[in-house]
Structure formats: C-alpha cells, structure tokens
C-alpha cells in the first residue's frame, strides 16, 4: 500500500480531498508503473482539488498533472525498471490518475526520459508550468521576437516566473506584469528589468491600437489584460497565449491583427508530440539558470495539497510548488 491524495465526490455533489492509502490494483491501466518522487501544484491541480472538482472526469480521482520518478515496472520496450522519467500533460491528473501519489501507472507514450543535466526534483521545479513557459518562448522565437522589452503577464506565478527567467537568460529585456508589488524584488532577481503594475494593463480596451511598446509577450492571464496588450505589441510581434488566470473572455478587436500584423499564438502543453517535448526539455536544461530555478521553488508534501489547491486559484502562490510525495 502507498499514499495518494484522493479526491472523492459526496452524494451532495461536493468534493473532498484527503491523503489515503491505496494499492497497485487501484491504479488505472497503463504500460509503465512509476515510483513517483516529485509532483507539483499547478493552476489545473487547484481546479481538480477545489470544491467544484473543475476538470476532473472520473471519481474517485488522484490529481497531479505532472510527475517525475523512477520506472518500477514496464511492459514497453522503451522503458525498463530503474529509468528516470518525466510526465506532463495528456490529461493525466484530469482524466487519468496523476502524480499526487507515491505510484502512478501511465501509457509509455506519455513519458519522456529525464533530460540529462536535471534531477527529478529540478524537473518538477520546472514542471508543466516551466515546460509551457519554454513552449511559449520557442513559439515567440519561431515567429521572431522584435526589439524592445518582452512582456510577461502573471509574472509571479509558475508560468510567468519561468518565462521571465528564460527570456532574461536569453538576453531579452523582460517587463514583468504583477498584481503583487511585494514580488518586485523576486521578479528582479529572476532577471526582470521592468515591473509593470497589473492595474496599468487591466482596464477594458479603450483604443484598439496604442503606442508600440513590447517586442513580444508571454501571457498567462488572458481576459481584459490580453485584449489591452494586443494593442501595444510592436508591428509584426507575437503574443504566446498560455493561460486564463484573469478570465476566459477576450474583449478585443481585430485591429491589432489587421493593422499591425500581430500574431496571437495559442500554446497547448497537453497534447505536444514526443519530439516537441524532448526539444522543449532539452532547451530547458540548457537555457534555464538552475540558481534562479531554486529561488522560485517552495517544497510541500501531500497533506498540504488541499490548502495549496485553494491558494493557487486565488493567485496567492508565488513561483513553483514542488511536492515531495514521499516526505
Ligand atoms: P499561477 O496561479 O501560478 O499563476 C497565475 C498568475 O496570474 C498569478 O500568480 C497572478 O500573477 C496572475 N493572476 C491571477 N489572477 C489574476 C487576475 N484575476 N488578473 C490578473 N492576473 C491574475 O498559475 P500558472 O502559472 O501555473 O498558470 C497560469 C495560467 O496558465 C493558468 O490559467 C493555467 O491554467 C494556464 N496553463 C496553461 C497551460 C497550457 O498548456 N496552455 C499549461 C500550464 C498552465 P501576479 O501575482 O504576478 O499578478
């Protein structure tokens, strides 16, 4: 038997999350059984753990949209016992039991080998948020980052923190948008050269085009902030849209696309093919300074997760939360 965070649904429709002992026979079908070492807490985990259940497709459910650990048993020739592996995406932690557990069983196709240069804790300090930040930076690079500061919204959150550190490491000026002024020193330590108050960008768009300011943007917030910043992107620049922490609506006009050739690039970390995953993880190992990564990380344990799930939905988590599932 081993420990897992189990989310169950009561008869009244409310969910309850608690650490329970479960067995290997309880795990869903899959080719590879992994002894999980670390998982994380992402915004989606907050939705899964939270009272409404959010994205969860089946109950009881084990959340945890990513994990890193050691293969314990494998029916797939690509993996053998003892191999270190990482998983992000594929609706694990939503439709398939995830990493908030000391063991997980998944399809071999969903795994990637732990990239050289990273240990399992570092891989989860990066986790889905960092992986997504890298995909966003790569998408901006593919379309050309213009001169001028690159804007990162939701900067003190998981995706924003990693995006800030990677862009700064690559030599870009980074303007970090945050609603928490007290995180300014933290964001500067990650490499941000400018701190932009959330309120400055959070007004409903009044003019579809404003002055051209930003050479590109990684946007974790969406909503009114995304609508507003589209009108401030330099001619031909791009916005990599990652998230909706500030809302799913988009009260924008088509004008920035028509008159400034702005590109709105949707980033999906969930269904990325294997080759893209490997490429992104290799770039992370190369371009993310590990000392900055340490500054972003908080450690937690399985029993902390119900509270952390609530905190992340309120935008109160700074940086990345790594869960040591065996502590
Ligand atoms: P976090 O909660 O760690 O960060 C989100 C940040 O957004 C907060 O820290 C806060 O930053 C800011 N924020 C929160 N609420 C608001 C608001 N109402 N208005 C403006 N800003 C707000 O989450 P993650 O970084 O893990 O994820 C960010 C988003 O990206 C989520 O929507 C998540 O679902 C999505 N995501 C998408 C992925 C994909 O594949 N496309 C993968 C991973 C995440 P600050 O305090 O600095 O203002």
XYZ file of C-alpha atoms and ligand atoms in Angstrom:
375
model
C 0.000 0.000 0.000
C 1.129 3.594 -0.567
C -0.070 7.187 -0.064
C -2.059 9.209 -2.566
C -4.229 12.320 -2.465
C -7.684 11.018 -3.315
C -10.463 13.401 -4.383
C -13.906 11.880 -3.921
C -17.352 13.227 -4.671
C -20.019 13.052 -1.978
C -23.691 12.368 -2.634
C -24.427 16.095 -2.349
C -22.030 16.736 -5.283
C -19.318 18.315 -3.134
C -15.761 17.057 -3.420
C -13.390 16.103 -0.648
C -9.605 15.699 -0.936
C -7.631 13.650 1.602
C -4.452 11.564 1.750
C -5.392 7.867 1.676
C -3.626 4.514 1.419
C -4.254 2.798 -1.901
C -2.743 -0.257 -3.662
C -1.254 -1.031 -7.090
C -4.519 -2.731 -8.082
C -6.329 0.576 -7.626
C -4.194 2.350 -10.255
C -5.604 2.811 -13.770
C -4.353 0.671 -16.658
C -1.096 1.633 -18.386
C 2.199 0.223 -19.707
C 4.530 1.719 -17.157
C 4.354 1.892 -13.360
C 6.404 4.724 -11.895
C 7.609 5.214 -8.330
C 6.833 8.927 -8.151
C 9.436 11.105 -6.430
C 8.129 14.617 -7.039
C 4.985 16.229 -8.399
C 3.817 19.847 -8.360
C 0.848 22.131 -7.817
C -0.392 23.914 -10.938
C -3.491 26.034 -11.552
C -5.255 22.994 -13.048
C -4.489 20.998 -9.896
C -6.217 23.761 -7.938
C -9.287 23.264 -10.140
C -9.135 19.474 -9.644
C -8.625 19.617 -5.883
C -11.072 22.513 -5.366
C -14.636 22.161 -4.123
C -16.248 22.051 -7.580
C -13.879 19.426 -8.955
C -13.234 21.517 -12.063
C -11.645 19.429 -14.757
C -11.954 16.008 -13.138
C -13.538 13.395 -15.439
C -13.873 10.478 -13.005
C -14.199 9.945 -9.239
C -12.521 8.958 -7.041
C -9.577 10.771 -8.613
C -5.878 11.295 -7.909
C -4.813 14.770 -9.134
C -1.310 15.863 -10.146
C -0.867 16.928 -13.781
C 2.861 16.166 -13.763
C 5.414 13.994 -12.005
C 8.999 12.757 -12.139
C 10.269 9.476 -10.750
C 11.765 6.057 -11.424
C 10.233 3.296 -13.531
C 9.241 0.383 -11.309
C 7.752 -1.941 -13.957
C 7.321 -1.615 -17.706
C 5.545 -3.570 -20.471
C 7.043 -1.227 -23.076
C 10.483 -1.821 -24.607
C 11.370 1.890 -24.409
C 11.498 1.830 -20.592
C 12.960 -0.560 -18.016
C 12.946 -0.636 -14.231
C 15.292 1.999 -12.839
C 14.886 4.523 -15.696
C 14.229 8.111 -14.607
C 11.214 9.641 -16.344
C 9.132 12.819 -16.507
C 5.463 13.241 -17.362
C 3.496 16.366 -18.239
C 0.136 16.633 -19.970
C -2.036 14.018 -21.717
C -4.882 14.836 -19.293
C -3.101 12.988 -16.507
C -4.463 14.408 -13.252
C -7.740 15.231 -15.053
C -8.982 12.142 -16.896
C -6.298 9.668 -15.696
C -4.942 9.397 -12.127
C -1.914 11.628 -11.704
C 1.205 12.402 -9.725
C -0.155 13.301 -6.275
C 0.632 9.734 -5.321
C 3.659 7.640 -4.438
C 2.998 5.478 -7.505
C 1.416 6.141 -10.900
C 0.608 3.950 -13.897
C 0.510 5.599 -17.342
C 0.953 4.958 -21.067
C 4.589 4.781 -22.166
C 3.819 7.302 -24.948
C 3.133 9.992 -22.358
C 6.577 9.775 -20.718
C 9.902 11.305 -21.672
C 13.263 10.200 -20.268
C 14.589 12.600 -17.623
C 16.719 15.087 -19.619
C 20.431 14.897 -18.827
C 21.534 17.696 -16.511
C 18.319 17.605 -14.465
C 17.401 15.568 -11.399
C 13.800 14.595 -10.658
C 13.278 17.459 -8.189
C 14.576 20.040 -10.678
C 12.383 18.535 -13.384
C 9.336 19.131 -11.209
C 10.524 22.554 -10.068
C 10.110 23.255 -13.784
C 7.052 21.008 -14.219
C 4.112 21.738 -16.511
C 4.338 25.479 -15.853
C 8.019 25.667 -16.831
C 7.554 23.320 -19.777
C 4.730 25.554 -21.002
C 6.840 28.681 -20.487
C 9.534 27.123 -22.690
C 6.988 26.212 -25.381
C 5.795 29.825 -25.300
C 9.330 31.206 -25.679
C 10.017 28.768 -28.542
C 6.792 29.872 -30.286
C 7.838 33.534 -29.948
C 11.278 32.704 -31.343
C 9.737 30.840 -34.298
C 7.784 33.992 -35.217
C 10.598 36.440 -34.385
C 10.898 38.479 -31.189
C 11.028 42.203 -32.023
C 13.356 44.729 -30.405
C 12.146 46.084 -27.103
C 11.072 44.568 -23.814
C 9.209 41.266 -23.826
C 6.126 41.404 -21.610
C 5.330 38.534 -19.214
C 1.923 38.629 -17.505
C 1.041 36.775 -14.307
C 4.772 37.056 -13.786
C 4.954 35.977 -10.143
C 3.021 32.776 -10.902
C 4.514 29.482 -12.089
C 4.492 30.005 -15.870
C 5.373 33.677 -15.511
C 8.336 33.084 -13.207
C 9.945 30.520 -15.504
C 9.218 32.582 -18.641
C 10.833 35.619 -17.003
C 13.983 33.665 -16.079
C 14.335 32.015 -19.512
C 13.795 35.228 -21.508
C 16.261 37.137 -19.324
C 18.821 34.357 -19.665
C 18.426 34.540 -23.456
C 19.335 38.232 -23.291
C 15.901 39.837 -23.657
C 14.727 42.781 -21.601
C 11.768 41.477 -19.596
C 8.850 43.602 -18.356
C 7.066 41.598 -15.657
C 3.381 42.343 -15.005
C 2.242 41.569 -11.474
C -0.669 42.383 -9.186
C 1.590 41.806 -6.176
C 4.028 44.728 -5.795
C 5.754 42.848 -2.966
C 7.108 40.370 -5.557
C 9.142 43.080 -7.343
C 12.474 42.039 -5.756
C 11.771 38.392 -6.557
C 10.968 39.198 -10.208
C 14.057 41.384 -10.496
C 16.153 38.520 -9.102
C 14.787 36.321 -11.920
C 16.002 38.887 -14.464
C 13.052 41.249 -14.985
C 14.280 44.736 -15.885
C 10.897 46.425 -15.511
C 7.944 45.810 -13.180
C 4.526 46.747 -14.568
C 1.578 47.036 -12.147
C -1.359 44.830 -13.089
C -3.768 47.797 -12.948
C -1.839 49.516 -15.738
C -2.905 46.765 -18.135
C -6.129 45.613 -16.585
C -8.531 48.187 -17.978
C -11.054 47.365 -20.637
C -9.559 48.162 -24.013
C -10.425 51.745 -24.930
C -8.418 52.174 -28.110
C -7.661 49.114 -30.261
C -4.158 50.439 -31.004
C -1.870 52.217 -28.583
C 1.845 53.028 -28.793
C 4.043 50.115 -29.930
C 5.882 49.085 -26.775
C 6.507 45.350 -26.441
C 8.715 43.161 -28.642
C 6.574 40.132 -27.740
C 4.607 38.706 -24.848
C 4.078 35.525 -22.836
C 0.550 35.908 -21.466
C -0.676 33.709 -18.608
C -3.649 35.923 -17.746
C -5.911 36.309 -20.807
C -9.144 38.311 -20.497
C -9.044 42.098 -20.469
C -5.290 42.185 -19.959
C -4.672 40.230 -23.160
C -7.132 42.432 -25.063
C -5.330 45.559 -23.861
C -1.763 44.410 -24.500
C -2.537 43.274 -28.078
C -2.734 46.960 -28.995
C 0.728 47.637 -27.533
C 2.702 44.924 -29.387
C 5.241 46.137 -31.945
C 4.487 45.722 -35.640
C 4.697 42.018 -36.595
C 5.277 40.929 -32.994
C 3.660 37.968 -31.271
C 1.801 37.079 -28.112
C 2.095 33.499 -26.851
C -1.229 32.979 -25.035
C -0.769 30.395 -22.317
C -3.492 30.851 -19.721
C -6.648 32.447 -18.427
C -5.904 33.266 -14.786
C -7.643 36.619 -15.369
C -10.583 35.317 -17.408
C -11.526 33.325 -20.495
C -13.252 36.154 -22.365
C -11.372 38.218 -24.914
C -12.939 41.684 -25.350
C -10.553 42.619 -28.175
C -10.912 43.907 -31.751
C -9.271 42.509 -34.894
C -7.438 45.814 -35.457
C -4.033 44.781 -33.960
C -4.020 41.745 -36.276
C -5.051 43.733 -39.361
C -3.073 46.944 -38.944
C -0.041 45.733 -37.013
C 0.284 42.135 -38.190
C 0.262 40.944 -34.580
C 0.299 37.152 -34.130
C -1.706 35.509 -31.374
C -0.086 32.118 -30.764
C -2.024 29.555 -28.741
C 0.167 27.369 -26.529
C -1.027 23.905 -25.524
C 1.280 21.818 -23.376
C -1.127 18.896 -23.044
C -1.045 17.197 -26.456
C 2.509 18.028 -27.581
C 4.080 15.220 -29.636
C 7.088 13.362 -28.209
C 9.684 15.143 -30.412
C 8.453 18.587 -29.307
C 8.535 17.511 -25.670
C 12.105 16.315 -25.937
C 13.132 19.506 -27.735
C 11.494 21.710 -25.095
C 13.014 19.761 -22.169
C 16.458 19.925 -23.779
C 16.097 23.699 -24.220
C 15.022 24.000 -20.572
C 18.074 22.080 -19.362
C 20.237 24.398 -21.499
C 18.567 27.826 -21.109
C 17.050 27.923 -17.613
C 19.576 29.007 -14.980
C 19.325 26.491 -12.144
C 20.205 29.021 -9.421
C 17.175 31.071 -10.464
C 15.070 27.931 -10.518
C 15.902 27.287 -6.853
C 14.743 30.819 -5.972
C 11.305 30.041 -7.444
C 10.677 26.799 -5.593
C 8.720 26.007 -2.430
C 8.608 22.458 -1.100
C 5.437 20.808 0.108
C 4.013 17.403 0.997
C 0.842 15.531 0.027
C -1.073 16.644 3.127
C -0.515 20.340 2.187
C -2.294 19.961 -1.133
C -5.937 20.699 -0.235
C -4.876 24.115 1.102
C -2.381 24.816 -1.695
C -5.055 23.972 -4.270
C -7.229 26.751 -2.826
C -4.300 29.217 -2.653
C -3.291 28.799 -6.299
C -6.840 29.517 -7.502
C -6.732 32.774 -5.534
C -3.444 33.749 -7.251
C -1.621 33.547 -3.923
C 1.123 31.084 -4.858
C 4.484 32.565 -5.817
C 6.715 30.671 -8.251
C 6.607 26.885 -8.259
C 5.446 24.398 -5.655
C 7.228 21.037 -5.662
C 5.531 18.171 -3.844
C 7.828 15.567 -2.260
C 5.303 12.717 -2.323
C 7.479 10.503 -0.105
C 8.048 13.027 2.706
P -0.289 30.564 -11.140
O -1.506 30.663 -10.278
O 0.990 30.107 -10.546
O -0.007 31.993 -11.809
C -1.034 32.794 -12.354
C -0.682 34.241 -12.097
O -1.611 35.074 -12.802
C -0.826 34.657 -10.631
O 0.298 34.345 -9.878
C -1.021 36.155 -10.780
O 0.258 36.732 -11.034
C -1.831 36.282 -12.081
N -3.265 36.417 -11.832
C -4.051 35.600 -11.093
N -5.329 36.043 -11.112
C -5.329 37.160 -11.881
C -6.355 38.089 -12.275
N -7.626 37.940 -11.884
N -5.999 39.110 -13.078
C -4.725 39.281 -13.494
N -3.715 38.438 -13.128
C -4.029 37.389 -12.349
O -0.690 29.667 -12.382
P 0.272 29.031 -13.502
O 1.383 29.979 -13.765
O 0.557 27.624 -13.183
O -0.716 29.030 -14.742
C -1.112 30.278 -15.337
C -2.213 30.022 -16.367
O -1.675 29.229 -17.413
C -3.418 29.274 -15.821
O -4.588 29.777 -16.436
C -3.153 27.840 -16.251
O -4.333 27.072 -16.358
C -2.504 28.078 -17.593
N -1.654 26.984 -18.055
C -1.787 26.602 -19.348
C -1.018 25.630 -19.876
C -1.120 25.298 -21.311
O -0.758 24.215 -21.739
N -1.617 26.221 -22.114
C -0.063 24.877 -19.028
C 0.090 25.419 -17.693
C -0.708 26.425 -17.225
P 0.737 38.060 -10.290
O 0.506 37.829 -8.838
O 2.171 38.224 -10.658
O -0.146 39.167 -10.841
